[in-house]
mmCIF file of N, CA and C in Angstrom:
data_model
loop_
_atom_site.group_PDB
_atom_site.id
_atom_site.type_symbol
_atom_site.label_atom_id
_atom_site.label_comp_id
_atom_site.label_asym_id
_atom_site.label_seq_id
_atom_site.Cartn_x
_atom_site.Cartn_y
_atom_site.Cartn_z
ATOM 1 N N MET M 263 0.823 -1.191 0.000
ATOM 2 C CA MET M 263 0.000 0.000 0.000
ATOM 3 C C MET M 263 0.864 1.251 0.000
ATOM 4 N N GLU M 264 2.030 1.122 0.541
ATOM 5 C CA GLU M 264 2.926 2.278 0.614
ATOM 6 C C GLU M 264 3.395 2.695 -0.777
ATOM 7 N N LYS M 265 3.659 1.706 -1.647
ATOM 8 C CA LYS M 265 4.074 2.030 -3.010
ATOM 9 C C LYS M 265 2.973 2.771 -3.762
ATOM 10 N N PHE M 266 1.751 2.336 -3.543
ATOM 11 C CA PHE M 266 0.639 2.983 -4.234
ATOM 12 C C PHE M 266 0.523 4.443 -3.820
ATOM 13 N N THR M 267 0.693 4.722 -2.555
ATOM 14 C CA THR M 267 0.570 6.116 -2.114
ATOM 15 C C THR M 267 1.716 6.954 -2.648
ATOM 16 N N SER M 268 2.915 6.385 -2.717
ATOM 17 C CA SER M 268 4.028 7.162 -3.253
ATOM 18 C C SER M 268 3.855 7.374 -4.760
ATOM 19 N N LEU M 269 3.398 6.351 -5.453
ATOM 20 C CA LEU M 269 3.141 6.492 -6.880
ATOM 21 C C LEU M 269 2.001 7.473 -7.118
ATOM 22 N N HIS M 270 0.991 7.369 -6.290
ATOM 23 C CA HIS M 270 -0.144 8.279 -6.396
ATOM 24 C C HIS M 270 0.295 9.722 -6.137
ATOM 25 N N SER M 271 1.125 9.923 -5.164
ATOM 26 C CA SER M 271 1.597 11.286 -4.885
ATOM 27 C C SER M 271 2.503 11.785 -6.006
ATOM 28 N N PHE M 272 3.281 10.873 -6.617
ATOM 29 C CA PHE M 272 4.117 11.272 -7.744
ATOM 30 C C PHE M 272 3.255 11.760 -8.905
ATOM 31 N N PHE M 273 2.223 10.987 -9.249
ATOM 32 C CA PHE M 273 1.340 11.401 -10.344
ATOM 33 C C PHE M 273 0.628 12.705 -10.021
ATOM 34 N N ASN M 274 0.203 12.845 -8.793
ATOM 35 C CA ASN M 274 -0.473 14.085 -8.418
ATOM 36 C C ASN M 274 0.458 15.275 -8.527
ATOM 37 N N SER M 275 1.683 15.120 -8.076
ATOM 38 C CA SER M 275 2.598 16.261 -8.101
ATOM 39 C C SER M 275 3.091 16.556 -9.510
ATOM 40 N N PHE M 276 3.327 15.518 -10.304
ATOM 41 C CA PHE M 276 3.891 15.727 -11.634
ATOM 42 C C PHE M 276 2.837 16.152 -12.645
ATOM 43 N N PHE M 277 1.744 15.418 -12.686
ATOM 44 C CA PHE M 277 0.752 15.659 -13.729
ATOM 45 C C PHE M 277 -0.257 16.742 -13.380
ATOM 46 N N SER M 278 -0.522 16.926 -12.128
ATOM 47 C CA SER M 278 -1.587 17.869 -11.799
ATOM 48 C C SER M 278 -1.207 19.293 -12.173
ATOM 49 N N THR M 279 0.036 19.681 -11.947
ATOM 50 C CA THR M 279 0.422 21.054 -12.282
ATOM 51 C C THR M 279 0.475 21.259 -13.786
ATOM 52 N N SER M 280 1.040 20.293 -14.505
ATOM 53 C CA SER M 280 1.134 20.461 -15.954
ATOM 54 C C SER M 280 -0.240 20.365 -16.616
ATOM 55 N N LEU M 281 -1.064 19.436 -16.162
ATOM 56 C CA LEU M 281 -2.394 19.313 -16.747
ATOM 57 C C LEU M 281 -3.272 20.509 -16.410
ATOM 58 N N LYS M 282 -3.126 21.013 -15.208
ATOM 59 C CA LYS M 282 -3.926 22.180 -14.836
ATOM 60 C C LYS M 282 -3.573 23.382 -15.691
ATOM 61 N N THR M 283 -2.287 23.576 -15.968
ATOM 62 C CA THR M 283 -1.914 24.720 -16.807
ATOM 63 C C THR M 283 -2.402 24.531 -18.238
ATOM 64 N N ILE M 284 -2.339 23.312 -18.733
ATOM 65 C CA ILE M 284 -2.826 23.053 -20.096
ATOM 66 C C ILE M 284 -4.326 23.294 -20.173
ATOM 67 N N PHE M 285 -5.056 22.776 -19.204
ATOM 68 C CA PHE M 285 -6.510 22.945 -19.237
ATOM 69 C C PHE M 285 -6.919 24.392 -19.005
ATOM 70 N N LYS M 286 -6.134 25.134 -18.246
ATOM 71 C CA LYS M 286 -6.454 26.547 -18.045
ATOM 72 C C LYS M 286 -6.272 27.343 -19.330
ATOM 73 N N LYS M 287 -5.284 26.966 -20.130
ATOM 74 C CA LYS M 287 -5.067 27.683 -21.389
ATOM 75 C C LYS M 287 -6.195 27.443 -22.378
ATOM 76 N N PHE M 288 -6.787 26.272 -22.349
ATOM 77 C CA PHE M 288 -7.804 25.921 -23.335
ATOM 78 C C PHE M 288 -9.222 25.990 -22.784
ATOM 79 N N ARG M 289 -9.421 26.790 -21.780
ATOM 80 C CA ARG M 289 -10.785 26.987 -21.285
ATOM 81 C C ARG M 289 -11.558 27.858 -22.251
ATOM 82 N N TYR M 290 -12.850 27.698 -22.234
ATOM 83 C CA TYR M 290 -13.718 28.412 -23.169
ATOM 84 C C TYR M 290 -13.597 29.925 -22.994
ATOM 85 N N GLU M 291 -13.398 30.363 -21.774
ATOM 86 C CA GLU M 291 -13.309 31.801 -21.511
ATOM 87 C C GLU M 291 -12.010 32.400 -22.042
ATOM 88 N N ASN M 292 -10.959 31.598 -22.142
ATOM 89 C CA ASN M 292 -9.651 32.112 -22.549
ATOM 90 C C ASN M 292 -9.427 32.074 -24.054
ATOM 91 N N ILE M 293 -10.266 31.368 -24.787
ATOM 92 C CA ILE M 293 -10.084 31.251 -26.230
ATOM 93 C C ILE M 293 -10.727 32.456 -26.905
ATOM 94 N N SER M 294 -10.083 32.941 -27.952
ATOM 95 C CA SER M 294 -10.626 34.106 -28.652
ATOM 96 C C SER M 294 -11.907 33.734 -29.399
ATOM 97 N N LYS M 295 -12.697 34.736 -29.688
ATOM 98 C CA LYS M 295 -13.987 34.511 -30.353
ATOM 99 C C LYS M 295 -13.800 33.972 -31.772
ATOM 100 N N ASN M 296 -12.734 34.392 -32.456
ATOM 101 C CA ASN M 296 -12.483 33.895 -33.815
ATOM 102 C C ASN M 296 -12.215 32.395 -33.818
ATOM 103 N N VAL M 297 -11.464 31.927 -32.841
ATOM 104 C CA VAL M 297 -11.162 30.494 -32.764
ATOM 105 C C VAL M 297 -12.442 29.709 -32.495
ATOM 106 N N ILE M 298 -13.281 30.231 -31.614
ATOM 107 C CA ILE M 298 -14.545 29.553 -31.308
ATOM 108 C C ILE M 298 -15.429 29.497 -32.549
ATOM 109 N N GLU M 299 -15.478 30.595 -33.310
ATOM 110 C CA GLU M 299 -16.270 30.607 -34.544
ATOM 111 C C GLU M 299 -15.722 29.613 -35.561
ATOM 112 N N ASN M 300 -14.393 29.536 -35.681
ATOM 113 C CA ASN M 300 -13.792 28.587 -36.628
ATOM 114 C C ASN M 300 -14.076 27.142 -36.230
ATOM 115 N N ILE M 301 -14.028 26.862 -34.940
ATOM 116 C CA ILE M 301 -14.329 25.507 -34.469
ATOM 117 C C ILE M 301 -15.778 25.157 -34.777
ATOM 118 N N THR M 302 -16.666 26.116 -34.552
ATOM 119 C CA THR M 302 -18.085 25.883 -34.835
ATOM 120 C C THR M 302 -18.321 25.671 -36.323
ATOM 121 N N ARG M 303 -17.681 26.479 -37.155
ATOM 122 C CA ARG M 303 -17.837 26.329 -38.611
ATOM 123 C C ARG M 303 -17.295 24.990 -39.094
ATOM 124 N N THR M 304 -16.146 24.591 -38.560
ATOM 125 C CA THR M 304 -15.563 23.309 -38.955
ATOM 126 C C THR M 304 -16.470 22.154 -38.546
ATOM 127 N N GLY M 305 -17.005 22.217 -37.341
ATOM 128 C CA GLY M 305 -17.915 21.171 -36.883
ATOM 129 C C GLY M 305 -19.172 21.091 -37.721
ATOM 130 N N THR M 306 -19.703 22.252 -38.088
ATOM 131 C CA THR M 306 -20.902 22.268 -38.931
ATOM 132 C C THR M 306 -20.599 21.703 -40.309
ATOM 133 N N PHE M 307 -19.456 22.059 -40.859
ATOM 134 C CA PHE M 307 -19.045 21.553 -42.169
ATOM 135 C C PHE M 307 -18.895 20.032 -42.136
ATOM 136 N N CYS M 308 -18.221 19.512 -41.106
ATOM 137 C CA CYS M 308 -18.026 18.062 -41.003
ATOM 138 C C CYS M 308 -19.353 17.343 -40.788
ATOM 139 N N ARG M 309 -20.216 17.924 -39.971
ATOM 140 C CA ARG M 309 -21.511 17.300 -39.710
ATOM 141 C C ARG M 309 -22.373 17.285 -40.966
ATOM 142 N N THR M 310 -22.207 18.294 -41.811
ATOM 143 C CA THR M 310 -22.971 18.349 -43.050
ATOM 144 C C THR M 310 -22.449 17.336 -44.061
ATOM 145 N N LEU M 311 -21.136 17.172 -44.149
ATOM 146 C CA LEU M 311 -20.556 16.292 -45.158
ATOM 147 C C LEU M 311 -20.480 14.828 -44.744
ATOM 148 N N LEU M 312 -20.613 14.534 -43.467
ATOM 149 C CA LEU M 312 -20.503 13.145 -43.026
ATOM 150 C C LEU M 312 -21.543 12.237 -43.677
ATOM 151 N N PRO M 313 -22.816 12.647 -43.780
ATOM 152 C CA PRO M 313 -23.770 11.760 -44.471
ATOM 153 C C PRO M 313 -23.443 11.555 -45.949
ATOM 154 N N LEU M 314 -22.700 12.465 -46.558
ATOM 155 C CA LEU M 314 -22.307 12.294 -47.955
ATOM 156 C C LEU M 314 -21.033 11.470 -48.090
ATOM 157 N N PHE M 315 -20.138 11.589 -47.133
ATOM 158 C CA PHE M 315 -18.838 10.938 -47.226
ATOM 159 C C PHE M 315 -18.944 9.421 -47.109
ATOM 160 N N ILE M 316 -19.785 8.936 -46.225
ATOM 161 C CA ILE M 316 -19.877 7.493 -45.997
ATOM 162 C C ILE M 316 -20.390 6.758 -47.236
ATOM 163 N N PRO M 317 -21.504 7.190 -47.858
ATOM 164 C CA PRO M 317 -21.920 6.484 -49.082
ATOM 165 C C PRO M 317 -20.913 6.612 -50.219
ATOM 166 N N LEU M 318 -20.249 7.768 -50.334
ATOM 167 C CA LEU M 318 -19.237 7.918 -51.383
ATOM 168 C C LEU M 318 -18.065 6.975 -51.168
ATOM 169 N N SER M 319 -17.649 6.819 -49.923
ATOM 170 C CA SER M 319 -16.533 5.911 -49.662
ATOM 171 C C SER M 319 -16.936 4.460 -49.929
ATOM 172 N N ILE M 320 -18.167 4.095 -49.608
ATOM 173 C CA ILE M 320 -18.642 2.739 -49.913
ATOM 174 C C ILE M 320 -18.694 2.527 -51.421
ATOM 175 N N TYR M 321 -19.166 3.536 -52.147
ATOM 176 C CA TYR M 321 -19.232 3.451 -53.609
ATOM 177 C C TYR M 321 -17.835 3.292 -54.211
ATOM 178 N N GLN M 322 -16.873 4.056 -53.713
ATOM 179 C CA GLN M 322 -15.505 3.943 -54.213
ATOM 180 C C GLN M 322 -14.930 2.559 -53.920
ATOM 181 N N TYR M 323 -15.229 2.019 -52.744
ATOM 182 C CA TYR M 323 -14.747 0.685 -52.397
ATOM 183 C C TYR M 323 -15.331 -0.359 -53.351
ATOM 184 N N ILE M 324 -16.631 -0.255 -53.636
ATOM 185 C CA ILE M 324 -17.269 -1.213 -54.542
ATOM 186 C C ILE M 324 -16.670 -1.101 -55.939
ATOM 187 N N ARG M 325 -16.446 0.116 -56.408
ATOM 188 C CA ARG M 325 -15.834 0.297 -57.730
ATOM 189 C C ARG M 325 -14.434 -0.296 -57.766
ATOM 190 N N GLN M 326 -13.687 -0.106 -56.689
ATOM 191 C CA GLN M 326 -12.324 -0.631 -56.648
ATOM 192 C C GLN M 326 -12.346 -2.160 -56.695
ATOM 193 N N VAL M 327 -13.255 -2.773 -55.957
ATOM 194 C CA VAL M 327 -13.353 -4.231 -55.953
ATOM 195 C C VAL M 327 -13.756 -4.733 -57.336
ATOM 196 N N CYS M 328 -14.708 -4.042 -57.977
ATOM 197 C CA CYS M 328 -15.144 -4.456 -59.318
ATOM 198 C C CYS M 328 -14.002 -4.326 -60.326
ATOM 199 N N ASP M 329 -13.235 -3.251 -60.231
ATOM 200 C CA ASP M 329 -12.103 -3.076 -61.140
ATOM 201 C C ASP M 329 -11.064 -4.171 -60.949
ATOM 202 N N LYS M 330 -10.812 -4.545 -59.705
ATOM 203 C CA LYS M 330 -9.852 -5.615 -59.450
ATOM 204 C C LYS M 330 -10.344 -6.936 -60.028
ATOM 205 N N ARG M 331 -11.635 -7.190 -59.901
ATOM 206 C CA ARG M 331 -12.188 -8.433 -60.449
ATOM 207 C C ARG M 331 -12.118 -8.438 -61.965
ATOM 208 N N LYS M 332 -12.380 -7.297 -62.587
ATOM 209 C CA LYS M 332 -12.296 -7.219 -64.043
ATOM 210 C C LYS M 332 -10.867 -7.451 -64.512
ATOM 211 N N LYS M 333 -9.909 -6.887 -63.795
ATOM 212 C CA LYS M 333 -8.509 -7.080 -64.176
ATOM 213 C C LYS M 333 -8.106 -8.537 -64.024
ATOM 214 N N LYS M 334 -8.595 -9.184 -62.981
ATOM 215 C CA LYS M 334 -8.287 -10.602 -62.812
ATOM 216 C C LYS M 334 -8.882 -11.418 -63.951
ATOM 217 N N ASN M 335 -10.086 -11.082 -64.349
ATOM 218 C CA ASN M 335 -10.730 -11.815 -65.442
ATOM 219 C C ASN M 335 -9.971 -11.634 -66.747
ATOM 220 N N THR M 336 -9.497 -10.431 -67.012
ATOM 221 C CA THR M 336 -8.755 -10.226 -68.252
ATOM 222 C C THR M 336 -7.441 -10.990 -68.224
ATOM 223 N N LYS M 337 -6.839 -11.092 -67.077
ATOM 224 C CA LYS M 337 -5.600 -11.861 -66.993
ATOM 225 C C LYS M 337 -5.866 -13.339 -67.258
ATOM 226 N N VAL M 338 -6.954 -13.830 -66.708
ATOM 227 C CA VAL M 338 -7.290 -15.239 -66.910
ATOM 228 C C VAL M 338 -7.632 -15.489 -68.372
ATOM 229 N N THR M 339 -8.412 -14.610 -68.970
ATOM 230 C CA THR M 339 -8.787 -14.810 -70.372
ATOM 231 C C THR M 339 -7.578 -14.685 -71.288
ATOM 232 N N SER M 340 -6.699 -13.756 -70.990
ATOM 233 C CA SER M 340 -5.502 -13.639 -71.829
ATOM 234 C C SER M 340 -4.618 -14.870 -71.675
ATOM 235 N N PHE M 341 -4.567 -15.430 -70.492
ATOM 236 C CA PHE M 341 -3.799 -16.649 -70.275
ATOM 237 C C PHE M 341 -4.412 -17.809 -71.060
ATOM 238 N N LEU M 342 -5.734 -17.887 -71.048
ATOM 239 C CA LEU M 342 -6.403 -18.950 -71.798
ATOM 240 C C LEU M 342 -6.197 -18.781 -73.296
ATOM 241 N N VAL M 343 -6.200 -17.556 -73.764
ATOM 242 C CA VAL M 343 -5.957 -17.301 -75.188
ATOM 243 C C VAL M 343 -4.553 -17.746 -75.559
ATOM 244 N N LEU M 344 -3.578 -17.474 -74.715
ATOM 245 C CA LEU M 344 -2.206 -17.911 -74.976
ATOM 246 C C LEU M 344 -2.111 -19.436 -75.003
ATOM 247 N N LEU M 345 -2.819 -20.096 -74.111
ATOM 248 C CA LEU M 345 -2.808 -21.557 -74.111
ATOM 249 C C LEU M 345 -3.401 -22.115 -75.401
ATOM 250 N N LYS M 346 -4.467 -21.505 -75.874
ATOM 251 C CA LYS M 346 -5.091 -21.975 -77.115
ATOM 252 C C LYS M 346 -4.165 -21.759 -78.305
ATOM 253 N N LYS M 347 -3.443 -20.658 -78.298
ATOM 254 C CA LYS M 347 -2.522 -20.380 -79.406
ATOM 255 C C LYS M 347 -1.379 -21.385 -79.433
ATOM 256 N N GLN M 348 -0.936 -21.813 -78.273
ATOM 257 C CA GLN M 348 0.164 -22.766 -78.222
ATOM 258 C C GLN M 348 -0.277 -24.141 -78.719
ATOM 259 N N ASN M 349 -1.509 -24.478 -78.505
ATOM 260 C CA ASN M 349 -1.999 -25.790 -78.956
ATOM 261 C C ASN M 349 -2.273 -25.712 -80.411
#
């Protein structure tokens, strides 16, 4: 139990001061109004495009899979054509 208290006191002394200063810098009251507006605009933009991005990414994945299958088929057919020519 003694190790836990010493480790606990180490974390409290080391991290509490550094984390407190970091969190104080990024409090809502300390951030400028322009930064808050930019964060809000970015969030709105991402929230608007997210319903469009997911179906587009699925569509691109399906197209990529279809293209790979077509390329495999052409390789197989070209191989078969070469075999027929040799016979």
